[in-house]
Coordinates of C-alpha atoms in Angstrom, one line a residue:
M1119 CA 3.9 167.7 25.8
N1120 CA 3.9 166.1 22.4
R1121 CA 7.1 164.1 22.4
P1122 CA 7.2 163.1 18.6
L1123 CA 6.7 166.7 17.6
N1124 CA 9.5 167.9 19.9
V1125 CA 11.9 165.3 18.5
L1126 CA 11.1 166.4 15.0
T1127 CA 11.5 170.1 16.0
M1128 CA 14.8 169.4 17.6
A1129 CA 16.1 167.5 14.6
L1130 CA 15.1 170.3 12.3
C1131 CA 16.8 172.8 14.5
F1132 CA 20.0 170.8 14.5
F1133 CA 20.0 170.6 10.7
A1134 CA 19.4 174.3 10.4
L1135 CA 22.2 175.2 12.9
L1136 CA 24.7 172.9 11.3
G1137 CA 24.1 174.6 7.9
S1138 CA 24.6 178.0 9.4
K1139 CA 27.8 179.9 10.2
D1140 CA 26.6 180.3 13.8
I1141 CA 28.9 179.4 16.6
L1142 CA 25.9 177.6 18.4
A1143 CA 26.6 174.3 16.6
A1144 CA 30.4 174.6 16.6
D1145 CA 31.0 171.8 19.2
L1146 CA 28.7 169.4 17.3
K1147 CA 30.3 170.2 14.0
Q1148 CA 33.7 169.4 15.5
H1149 CA 32.5 165.9 16.4
L1150 CA 31.0 165.4 12.9
I1151 CA 34.3 166.5 11.2
A1152 CA 36.3 164.4 13.6
A1153 CA 34.3 161.3 12.5
I1154 CA 35.0 162.1 8.8
D1155 CA 38.7 162.3 9.6
A1156 CA 39.0 159.4 12.1
P1157 CA 40.6 156.2 10.8
N1158 CA 37.7 154.2 12.4
G1159 CA 35.1 156.7 11.2
R1160 CA 33.9 157.5 14.8
S1161 CA 33.8 160.4 17.2
G1162 CA 32.1 160.9 20.5
G1163 CA 32.2 162.6 23.9
D1164 CA 30.3 165.2 25.8
L1165 CA 28.6 168.0 24.0
S1166 CA 29.2 171.4 25.5
G1167 CA 28.5 175.1 24.9
P1168 CA 25.3 176.7 23.5
M1169 CA 24.2 173.5 21.6
A1170 CA 24.2 171.5 24.8
D1171 CA 22.4 174.3 26.6
F1172 CA 19.8 174.3 23.9
F1173 CA 19.4 170.5 24.1
K1174 CA 19.0 170.6 27.9
A1175 CA 16.4 173.4 27.7
Q1176 CA 14.4 171.2 25.3
T1177 CA 14.6 168.1 27.4
R1178 CA 14.3 169.9 30.8
S1179 CA 17.2 167.9 32.1
S1180 CA 20.5 169.2 33.4
N1181 CA 22.4 166.0 32.9
P1182 CA 25.3 166.0 30.4
V1183 CA 24.5 165.6 26.7
K1184 CA 26.6 163.0 25.0
V1185 CA 27.3 162.7 21.3
Q1186 CA 28.3 159.7 19.2
V1187 CA 29.0 160.1 15.4
R1188 CA 29.8 157.3 13.0
T1189 CA 30.6 157.3 9.4
L1190 CA 28.1 155.2 7.4
S1191 CA 29.8 155.7 4.0
K1192 CA 32.3 157.9 2.2
F1193 CA 31.5 159.9 -1.0
A1194 CA 33.9 160.0 -4.0
E1195 CA 34.3 163.7 -3.2
A1196 CA 37.3 163.9 -0.8
G1197 CA 36.5 164.7 2.8
C1198 CA 32.7 163.9 2.4
A1199 CA 30.7 161.3 4.1
R1200 CA 27.2 160.1 5.2
L1201 CA 27.2 160.3 9.0
E1202 CA 24.9 159.1 11.7
A1203 CA 24.8 161.4 14.8
T1204 CA 23.2 160.4 18.1
L1205 CA 22.7 162.9 20.9
M1206 CA 21.9 161.3 24.3
Q1207 CA 20.9 162.4 27.7
D1208 CA 20.0 160.5 30.9
A1209 CA 17.3 161.5 33.4
V1210 CA 14.9 163.3 31.0
P1211 CA 11.5 163.8 32.7
T1212 CA 8.4 162.5 31.0
Q1213 CA 4.8 163.8 31.4
E1214 CA 4.2 161.1 34.0
G1215 CA 7.1 162.3 36.1
K1216 CA 9.5 159.4 35.3
L1217 CA 13.1 160.0 34.4
I1218 CA 14.2 158.2 31.3
P1219 CA 17.2 158.2 28.9
F1220 CA 16.5 160.2 25.8
A1221 CA 18.3 160.0 22.4
I1222 CA 17.8 161.6 19.0
R1223 CA 19.5 160.0 16.0
Y1224 CA 19.7 161.4 12.5
E1225 CA 21.8 161.0 9.4
L1226 CA 23.3 163.7 7.2
N1227 CA 25.7 164.1 4.3
L1228 CA 28.6 166.4 5.2
C1229 CA 32.0 167.5 3.9
R1230 CA 34.9 168.6 6.0
N1231 CA 34.2 172.2 4.9
G1232 CA 30.8 172.1 6.6
Q1233 CA 28.8 171.9 3.4
P1234 CA 26.9 168.9 1.9
P1235 CA 28.6 167.0 -0.9
T1236 CA 27.5 167.8 -4.5
E1237 CA 27.7 164.1 -5.5
G1238 CA 24.2 162.9 -6.5
I1239 CA 22.6 166.4 -6.6
D1240 CA 20.9 167.4 -9.8
L1241 CA 22.1 171.0 -9.9
D1242 CA 20.0 171.8 -12.9
A1243 CA 16.8 170.6 -11.3
A1244 CA 17.7 172.4 -8.0
S1245 CA 18.4 175.6 -10.0
R1246 CA 15.1 175.4 -11.8
A1247 CA 13.2 174.8 -8.5
L1248 CA 14.8 177.7 -6.8
S1249 CA 14.3 180.1 -9.7
R1250 CA 10.6 179.6 -9.9
E1251 CA 8.5 182.5 -8.8
A1252 CA 6.9 182.1 -5.4
P1253 CA 3.1 182.0 -5.5
R1254 CA 1.5 185.4 -5.0
Q1255 CA -0.6 185.9 -1.9
R1256 CA -4.0 187.4 -2.3

């Protein structure tokens, strides 16, 4: 198994799920929003539900998945922050048969409403990029 590719794949899946309205990432979203609202900027605990099941399937470990979220900085836009999320699990099997702790850490910009902040985004440039015609296939 190619471990770096799996880590990248898992991170991309988490970003996609967080941006969706799907219930799959609801438990993780709760931890992210809790960190935005917490006086100390932190949230953590066990991850449960479909997102934890997805994580366990990817790591091939049935141990609990833990989540820690901390606020790195706040945006001027109310209820928006730069967050660092870490998902951790013990006893993840390697190709060699060893059991090791595994963690994936990523950062994201998020507002309490579940959307990214608009601060710092060049909306005109984004609009131009999205309105370009897709290249035609031959």
